[in-house]
PDB file of C-alpha atoms in Angstrom:
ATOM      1  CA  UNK H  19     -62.885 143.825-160.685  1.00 44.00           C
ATOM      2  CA  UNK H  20     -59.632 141.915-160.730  1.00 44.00           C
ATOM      3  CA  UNK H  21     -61.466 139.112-158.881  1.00 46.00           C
ATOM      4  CA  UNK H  22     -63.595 139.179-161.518  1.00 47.00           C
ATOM      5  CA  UNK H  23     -61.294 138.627-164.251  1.00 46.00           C
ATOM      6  CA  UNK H  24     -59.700 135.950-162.503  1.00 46.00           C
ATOM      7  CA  UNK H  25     -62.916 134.382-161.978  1.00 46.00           C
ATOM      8  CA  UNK H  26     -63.596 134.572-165.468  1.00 47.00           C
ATOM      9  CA  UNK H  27     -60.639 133.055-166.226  1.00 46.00           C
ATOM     10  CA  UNK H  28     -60.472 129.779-164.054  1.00 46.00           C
ATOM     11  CA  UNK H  29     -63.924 128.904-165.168  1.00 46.00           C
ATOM     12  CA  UNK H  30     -62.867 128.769-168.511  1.00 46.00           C
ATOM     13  CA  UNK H  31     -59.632 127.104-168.236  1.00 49.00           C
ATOM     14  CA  UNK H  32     -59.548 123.939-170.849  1.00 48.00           C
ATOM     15  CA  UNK H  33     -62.933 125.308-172.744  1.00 46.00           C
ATOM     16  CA  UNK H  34     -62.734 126.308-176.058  1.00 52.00           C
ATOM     17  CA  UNK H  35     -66.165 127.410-176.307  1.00 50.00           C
ATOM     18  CA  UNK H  36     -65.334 127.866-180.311  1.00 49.00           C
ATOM     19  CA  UNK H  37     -64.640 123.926-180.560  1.00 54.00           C
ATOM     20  CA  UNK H  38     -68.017 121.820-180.719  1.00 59.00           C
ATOM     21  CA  UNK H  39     -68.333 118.298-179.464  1.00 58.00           C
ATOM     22  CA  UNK H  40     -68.663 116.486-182.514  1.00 55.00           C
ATOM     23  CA  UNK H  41     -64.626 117.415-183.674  1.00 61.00           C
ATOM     24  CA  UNK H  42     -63.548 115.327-180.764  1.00 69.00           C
ATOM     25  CA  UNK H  43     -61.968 112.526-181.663  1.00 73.00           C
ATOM     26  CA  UNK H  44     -62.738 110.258-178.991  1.00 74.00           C
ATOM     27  CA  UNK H  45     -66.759 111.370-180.578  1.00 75.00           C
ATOM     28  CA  UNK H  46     -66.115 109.635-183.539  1.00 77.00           C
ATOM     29  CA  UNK H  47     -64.136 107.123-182.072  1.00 80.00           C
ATOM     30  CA  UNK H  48     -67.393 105.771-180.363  1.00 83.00           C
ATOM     31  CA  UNK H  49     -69.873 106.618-183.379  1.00 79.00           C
ATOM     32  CA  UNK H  50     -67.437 104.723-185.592  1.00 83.00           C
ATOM     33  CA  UNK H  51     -67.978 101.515-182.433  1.00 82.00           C
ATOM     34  CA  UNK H  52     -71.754 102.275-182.914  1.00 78.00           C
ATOM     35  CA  UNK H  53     -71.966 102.385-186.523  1.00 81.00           C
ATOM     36  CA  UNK H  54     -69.599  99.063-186.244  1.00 75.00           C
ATOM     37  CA  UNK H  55     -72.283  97.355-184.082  1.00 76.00           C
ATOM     38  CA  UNK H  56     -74.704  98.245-186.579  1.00 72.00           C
ATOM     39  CA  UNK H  57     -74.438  97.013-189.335  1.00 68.00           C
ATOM     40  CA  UNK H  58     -73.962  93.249-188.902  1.00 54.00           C
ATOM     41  CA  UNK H  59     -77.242  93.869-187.196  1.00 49.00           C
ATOM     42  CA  UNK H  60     -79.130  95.542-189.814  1.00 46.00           C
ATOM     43  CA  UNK H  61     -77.433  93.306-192.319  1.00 46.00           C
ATOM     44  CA  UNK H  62     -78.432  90.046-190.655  1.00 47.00           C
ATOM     45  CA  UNK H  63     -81.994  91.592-190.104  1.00 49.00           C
ATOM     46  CA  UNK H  64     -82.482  93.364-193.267  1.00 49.00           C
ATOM     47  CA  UNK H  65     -81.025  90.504-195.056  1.00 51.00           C
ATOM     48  CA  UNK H  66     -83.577  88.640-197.012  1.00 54.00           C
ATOM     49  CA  UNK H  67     -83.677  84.797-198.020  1.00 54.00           C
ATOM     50  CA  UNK H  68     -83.681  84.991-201.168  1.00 53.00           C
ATOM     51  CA  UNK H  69     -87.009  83.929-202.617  1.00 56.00           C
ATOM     52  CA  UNK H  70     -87.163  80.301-204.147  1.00 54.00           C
ATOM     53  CA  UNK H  71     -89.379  81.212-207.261  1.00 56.00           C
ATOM     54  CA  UNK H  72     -91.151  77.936-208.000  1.00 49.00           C
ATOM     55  CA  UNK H  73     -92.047  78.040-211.329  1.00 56.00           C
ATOM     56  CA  UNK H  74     -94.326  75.754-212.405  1.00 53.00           C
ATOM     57  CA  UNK H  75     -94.115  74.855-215.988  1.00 55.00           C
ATOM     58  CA  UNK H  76     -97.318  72.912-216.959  1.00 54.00           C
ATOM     59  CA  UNK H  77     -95.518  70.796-219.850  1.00 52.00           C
ATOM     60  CA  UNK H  78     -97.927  71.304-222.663  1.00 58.00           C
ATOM     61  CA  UNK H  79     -99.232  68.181-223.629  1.00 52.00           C
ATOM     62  CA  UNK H  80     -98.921  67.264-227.450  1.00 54.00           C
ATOM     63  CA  UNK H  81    -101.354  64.859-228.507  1.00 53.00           C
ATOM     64  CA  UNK H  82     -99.372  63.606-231.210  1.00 52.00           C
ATOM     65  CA  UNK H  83    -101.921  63.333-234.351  1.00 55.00           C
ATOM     66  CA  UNK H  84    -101.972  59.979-235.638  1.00 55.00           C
ATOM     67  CA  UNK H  85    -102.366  60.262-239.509  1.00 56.00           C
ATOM     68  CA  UNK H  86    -105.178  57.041-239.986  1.00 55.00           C
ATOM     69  CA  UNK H  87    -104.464  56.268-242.827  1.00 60.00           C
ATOM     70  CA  UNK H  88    -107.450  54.172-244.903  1.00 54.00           C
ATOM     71  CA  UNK H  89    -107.145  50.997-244.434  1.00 59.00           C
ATOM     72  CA  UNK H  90    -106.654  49.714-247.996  1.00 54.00           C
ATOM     73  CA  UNK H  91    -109.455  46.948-248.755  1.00 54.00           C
ATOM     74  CA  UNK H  92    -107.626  44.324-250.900  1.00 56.00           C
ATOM     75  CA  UNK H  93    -110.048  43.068-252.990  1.00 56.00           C
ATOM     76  CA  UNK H  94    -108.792  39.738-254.757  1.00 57.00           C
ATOM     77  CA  UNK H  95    -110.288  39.293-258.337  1.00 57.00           C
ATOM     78  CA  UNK H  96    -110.774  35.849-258.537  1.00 63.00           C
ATOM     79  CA  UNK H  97    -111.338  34.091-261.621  1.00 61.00           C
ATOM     80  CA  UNK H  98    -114.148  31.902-261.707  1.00 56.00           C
ATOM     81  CA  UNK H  99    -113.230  28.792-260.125  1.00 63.00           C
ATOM     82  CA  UNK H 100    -113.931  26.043-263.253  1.00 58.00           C
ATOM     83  CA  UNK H 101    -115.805  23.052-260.989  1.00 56.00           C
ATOM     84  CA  UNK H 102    -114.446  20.391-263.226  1.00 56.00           C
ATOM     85  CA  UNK H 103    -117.343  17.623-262.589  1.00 58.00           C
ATOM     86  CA  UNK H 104    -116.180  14.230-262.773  1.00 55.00           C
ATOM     87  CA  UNK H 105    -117.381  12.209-265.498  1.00 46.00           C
ATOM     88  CA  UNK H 106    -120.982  10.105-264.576  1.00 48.00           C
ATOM     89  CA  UNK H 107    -122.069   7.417-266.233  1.00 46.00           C
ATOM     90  CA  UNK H 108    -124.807   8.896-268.738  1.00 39.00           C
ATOM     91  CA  UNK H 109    -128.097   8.066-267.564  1.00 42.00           C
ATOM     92  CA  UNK H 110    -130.047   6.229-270.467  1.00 42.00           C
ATOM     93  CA  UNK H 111    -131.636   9.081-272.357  1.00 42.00           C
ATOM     94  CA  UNK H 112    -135.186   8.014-272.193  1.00 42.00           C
ATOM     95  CA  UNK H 113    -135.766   6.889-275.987  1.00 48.00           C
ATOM     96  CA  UNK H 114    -138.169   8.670-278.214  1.00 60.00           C
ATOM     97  CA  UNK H 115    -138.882   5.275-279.603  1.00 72.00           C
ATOM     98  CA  UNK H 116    -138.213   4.070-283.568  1.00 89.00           C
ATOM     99  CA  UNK H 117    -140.266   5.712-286.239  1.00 90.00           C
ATOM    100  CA  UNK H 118    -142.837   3.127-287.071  1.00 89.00           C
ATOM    101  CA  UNK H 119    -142.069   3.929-291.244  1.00 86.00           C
ATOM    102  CA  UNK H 120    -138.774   2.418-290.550  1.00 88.00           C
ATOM    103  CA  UNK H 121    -139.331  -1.120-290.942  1.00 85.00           C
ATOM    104  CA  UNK H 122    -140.687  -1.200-294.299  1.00 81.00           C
ATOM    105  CA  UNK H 123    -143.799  -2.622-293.338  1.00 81.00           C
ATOM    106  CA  UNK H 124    -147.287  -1.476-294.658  1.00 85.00           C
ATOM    107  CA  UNK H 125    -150.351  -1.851-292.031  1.00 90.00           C
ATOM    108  CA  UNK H 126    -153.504  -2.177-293.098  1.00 91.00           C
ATOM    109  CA  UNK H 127    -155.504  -1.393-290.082  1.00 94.00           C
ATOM    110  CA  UNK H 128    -158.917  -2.788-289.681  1.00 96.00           C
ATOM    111  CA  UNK H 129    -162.017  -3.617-287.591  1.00 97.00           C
ATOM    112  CA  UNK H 130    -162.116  -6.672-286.291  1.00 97.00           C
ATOM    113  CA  UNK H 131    -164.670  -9.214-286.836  1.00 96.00           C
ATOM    114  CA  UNK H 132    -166.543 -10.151-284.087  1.00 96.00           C
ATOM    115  CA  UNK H 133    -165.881  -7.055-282.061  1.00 97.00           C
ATOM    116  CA  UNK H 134    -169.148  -5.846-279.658  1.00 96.00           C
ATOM    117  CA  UNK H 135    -166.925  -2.690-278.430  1.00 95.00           C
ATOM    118  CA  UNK H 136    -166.675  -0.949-281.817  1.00 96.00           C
ATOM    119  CA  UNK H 137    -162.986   0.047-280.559  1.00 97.00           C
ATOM    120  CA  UNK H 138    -160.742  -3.021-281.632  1.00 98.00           C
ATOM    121  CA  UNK H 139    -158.491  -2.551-284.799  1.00 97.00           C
ATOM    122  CA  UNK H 140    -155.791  -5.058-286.377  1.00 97.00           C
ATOM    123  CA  UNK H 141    -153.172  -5.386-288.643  1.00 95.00           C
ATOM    124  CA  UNK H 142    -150.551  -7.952-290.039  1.00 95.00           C
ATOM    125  CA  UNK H 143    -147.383  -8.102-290.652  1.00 94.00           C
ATOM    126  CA  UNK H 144    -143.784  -9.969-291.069  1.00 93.00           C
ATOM    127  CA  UNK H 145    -141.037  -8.157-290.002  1.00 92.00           C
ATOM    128  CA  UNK H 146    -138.267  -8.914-287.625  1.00 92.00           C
ATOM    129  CA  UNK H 147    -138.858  -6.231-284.976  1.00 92.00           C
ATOM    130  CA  UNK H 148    -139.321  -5.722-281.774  1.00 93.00           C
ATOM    131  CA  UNK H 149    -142.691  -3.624-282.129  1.00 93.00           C
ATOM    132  CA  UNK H 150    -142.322  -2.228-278.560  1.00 95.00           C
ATOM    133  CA  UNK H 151    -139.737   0.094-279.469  1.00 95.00           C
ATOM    134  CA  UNK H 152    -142.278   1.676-282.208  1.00 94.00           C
ATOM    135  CA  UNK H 153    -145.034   1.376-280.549  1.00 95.00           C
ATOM    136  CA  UNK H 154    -145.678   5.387-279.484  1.00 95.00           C
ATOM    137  CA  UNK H 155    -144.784   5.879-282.966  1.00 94.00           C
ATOM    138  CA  UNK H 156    -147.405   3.445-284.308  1.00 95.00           C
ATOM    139  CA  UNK H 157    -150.081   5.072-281.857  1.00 96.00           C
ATOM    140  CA  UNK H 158    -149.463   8.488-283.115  1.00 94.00           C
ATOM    141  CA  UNK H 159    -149.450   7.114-286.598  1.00 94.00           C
ATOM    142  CA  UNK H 160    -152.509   4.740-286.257  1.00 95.00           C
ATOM    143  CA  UNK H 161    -154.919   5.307-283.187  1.00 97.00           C
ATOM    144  CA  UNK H 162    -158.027   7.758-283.644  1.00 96.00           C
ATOM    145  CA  UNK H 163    -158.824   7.558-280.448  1.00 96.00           C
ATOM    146  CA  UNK H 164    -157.227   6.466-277.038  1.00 97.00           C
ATOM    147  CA  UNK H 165    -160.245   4.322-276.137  1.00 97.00           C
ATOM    148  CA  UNK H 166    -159.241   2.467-279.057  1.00 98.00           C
ATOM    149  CA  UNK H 167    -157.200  -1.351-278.582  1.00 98.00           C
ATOM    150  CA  UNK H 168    -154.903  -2.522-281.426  1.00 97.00           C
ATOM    151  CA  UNK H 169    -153.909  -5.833-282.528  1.00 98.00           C
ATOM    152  CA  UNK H 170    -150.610  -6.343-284.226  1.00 97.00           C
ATOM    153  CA  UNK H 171    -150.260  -9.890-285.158  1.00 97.00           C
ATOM    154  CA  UNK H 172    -146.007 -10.522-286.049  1.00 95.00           C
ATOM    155  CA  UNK H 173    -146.216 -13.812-288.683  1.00 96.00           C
ATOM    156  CA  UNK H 174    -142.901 -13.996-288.415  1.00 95.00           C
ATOM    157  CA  UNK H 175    -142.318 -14.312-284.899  1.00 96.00           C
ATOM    158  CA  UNK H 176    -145.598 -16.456-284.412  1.00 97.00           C
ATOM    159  CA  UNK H 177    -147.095 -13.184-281.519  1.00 97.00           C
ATOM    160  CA  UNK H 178    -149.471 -10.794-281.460  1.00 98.00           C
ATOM    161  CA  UNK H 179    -149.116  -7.473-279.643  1.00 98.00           C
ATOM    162  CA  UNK H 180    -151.981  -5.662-278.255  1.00 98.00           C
ATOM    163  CA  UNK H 181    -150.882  -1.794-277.766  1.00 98.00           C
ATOM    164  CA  UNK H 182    -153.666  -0.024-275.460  1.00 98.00           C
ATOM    165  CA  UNK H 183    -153.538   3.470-273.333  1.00 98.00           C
ATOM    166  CA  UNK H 184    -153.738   3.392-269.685  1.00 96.00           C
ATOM    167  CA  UNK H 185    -153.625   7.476-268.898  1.00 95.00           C
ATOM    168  CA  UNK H 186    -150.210   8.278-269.707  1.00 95.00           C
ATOM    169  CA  UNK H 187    -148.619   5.505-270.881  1.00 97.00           C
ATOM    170  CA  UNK H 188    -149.067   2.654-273.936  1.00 97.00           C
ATOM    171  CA  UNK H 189    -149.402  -0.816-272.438  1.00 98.00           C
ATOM    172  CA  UNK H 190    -147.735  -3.232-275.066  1.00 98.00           C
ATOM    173  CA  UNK H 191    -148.478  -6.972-274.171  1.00 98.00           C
ATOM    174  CA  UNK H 192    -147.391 -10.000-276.936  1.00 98.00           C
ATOM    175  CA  UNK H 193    -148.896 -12.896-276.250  1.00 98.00           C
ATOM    176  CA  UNK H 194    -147.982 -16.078-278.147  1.00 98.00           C
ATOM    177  CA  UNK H 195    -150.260 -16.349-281.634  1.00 98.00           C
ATOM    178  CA  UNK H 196    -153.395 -18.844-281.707  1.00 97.00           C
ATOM    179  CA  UNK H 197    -153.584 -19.634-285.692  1.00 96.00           C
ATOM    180  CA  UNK H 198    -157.145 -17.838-286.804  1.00 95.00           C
ATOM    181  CA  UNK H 199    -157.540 -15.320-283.940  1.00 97.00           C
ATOM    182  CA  UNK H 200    -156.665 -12.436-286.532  1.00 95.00           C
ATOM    183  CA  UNK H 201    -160.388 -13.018-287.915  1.00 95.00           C
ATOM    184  CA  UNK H 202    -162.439 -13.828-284.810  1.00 96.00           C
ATOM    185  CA  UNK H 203    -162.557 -11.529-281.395  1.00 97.00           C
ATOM    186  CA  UNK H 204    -163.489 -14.284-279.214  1.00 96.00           C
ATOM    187  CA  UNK H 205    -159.644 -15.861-280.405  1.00 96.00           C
ATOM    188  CA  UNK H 206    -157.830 -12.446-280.198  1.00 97.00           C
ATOM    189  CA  UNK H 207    -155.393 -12.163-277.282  1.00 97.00           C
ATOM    190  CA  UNK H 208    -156.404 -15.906-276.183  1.00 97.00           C
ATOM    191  CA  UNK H 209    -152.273 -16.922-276.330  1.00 97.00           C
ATOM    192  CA  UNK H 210    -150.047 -17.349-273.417  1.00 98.00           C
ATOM    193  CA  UNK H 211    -149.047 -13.397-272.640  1.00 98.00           C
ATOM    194  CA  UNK H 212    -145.133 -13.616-272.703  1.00 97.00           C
ATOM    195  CA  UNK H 213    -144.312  -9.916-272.368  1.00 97.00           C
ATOM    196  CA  UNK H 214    -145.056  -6.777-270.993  1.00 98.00           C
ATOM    197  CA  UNK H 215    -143.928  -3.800-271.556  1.00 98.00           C
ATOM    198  CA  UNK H 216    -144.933   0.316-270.536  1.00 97.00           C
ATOM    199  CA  UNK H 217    -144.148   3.032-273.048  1.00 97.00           C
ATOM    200  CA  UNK H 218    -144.545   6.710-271.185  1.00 97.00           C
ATOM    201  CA  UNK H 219    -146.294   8.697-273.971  1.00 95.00           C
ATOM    202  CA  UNK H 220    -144.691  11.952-273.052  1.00 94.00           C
ATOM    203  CA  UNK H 221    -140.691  10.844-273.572  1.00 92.00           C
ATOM    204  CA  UNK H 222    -140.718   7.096-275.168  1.00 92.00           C
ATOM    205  CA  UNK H 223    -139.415   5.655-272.145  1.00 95.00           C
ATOM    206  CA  UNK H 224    -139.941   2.059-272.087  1.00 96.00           C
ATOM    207  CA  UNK H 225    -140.269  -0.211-268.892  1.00 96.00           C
ATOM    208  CA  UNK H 226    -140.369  -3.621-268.810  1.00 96.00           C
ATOM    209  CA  UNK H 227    -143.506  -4.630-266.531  1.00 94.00           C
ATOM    210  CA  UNK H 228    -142.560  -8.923-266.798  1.00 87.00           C
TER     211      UNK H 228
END
């Protein structure tokens, strides 16, 4: 029994059964060395790059909107331009021709003698004129018909005029006078023809033929 005891009591010399392992110190000495050795590990491992966040940012595109503005047509109001036209030299208004009552004269028209056309006709004066210039008066005045040929015999100025129509003109020839030819057709127009002239029946123009 006292062997027993003394057993008993040098196996549990130093051991307090009542005192667990983790209130040593030299326990937390080493968990304090692990925990140490930890956590630059689990910091260097568990620490994250941070995340670059690209963010994109589609600029939005304005389109700037252009105001057109209407084009503003100008129209110029221009006066009329005034063509000033240079003064021409009149052209010679054709003449009408002188009114045969003019000169004063009376003409007795008649047949004349001798005559195997039936169209001849003559009359006599004495007047200083130039009968061409009234000759498409005398024909409207004095021919019936346009077949018709007309004497004019001009004492005064020693000629006689024969006024005929040749389609739309007069034909005015003055010949020189033969003394008598007033009363015989075979005499009439037998002088020396010294003029010529054409009167256009439609404006009284008058052209010299020779």
């Amino acid at each position: 029994m006292a062997e027993n005891k003394k057993t008993n009591k040098s196996s549990g010399r130093g051991v307090n059964p009542s005192k667990k392992i983790w209130k040593k110190w030299w326990f937390w000495l080493i968990v304090i060395v692990f925990i140490g050795l930890l956590i630059p590990k689990d910091n260097s491992d568990g620490q994250k790059e941070p995340e670059t966040k690209v963010e994109t940012t589609t600029p939005e595109l304005k389109t700037p909107t252009e105001t057109v503005q209407p084009e503003t047509t100008e129209i110029e109001t221009r006066e009329p331009e005034t063509v000033e036209q240079e003064p021409t030299e009149k052209a010679e208004e054709p003449a009408a021709g002188k009114n045969i009552d003019d000169i004063g004269a009376y003409f007795s028209v008649s047949d004349v003698r001798n005559d195997v056309t039936g169209n001849w006709r003559i009359s006599t004066i004495a007047e200083n004129v130039d009968i061409q210039e009234y000759a498409l008066s005398y024909y409207k005045e004095y021919f019936k018909d346009d077949k018709e040929i007309h004497a004019i015999v001009n004492f005064n100025y020693k000629t006689t005029t024969k006024i005929s129509v040749i389609g739309n003109t007069l034909d005015v020839s003055i010949y020189d006078y033969v003394d008598g030819e007033e009363h015989d057709a075979k005499l009439l127009f037998s002088g020396t023809l010294l003029k010529e002239y054409s009167v256009n029946m439609d404006n009284g123009s008058i052209e010299e033929i020779q």
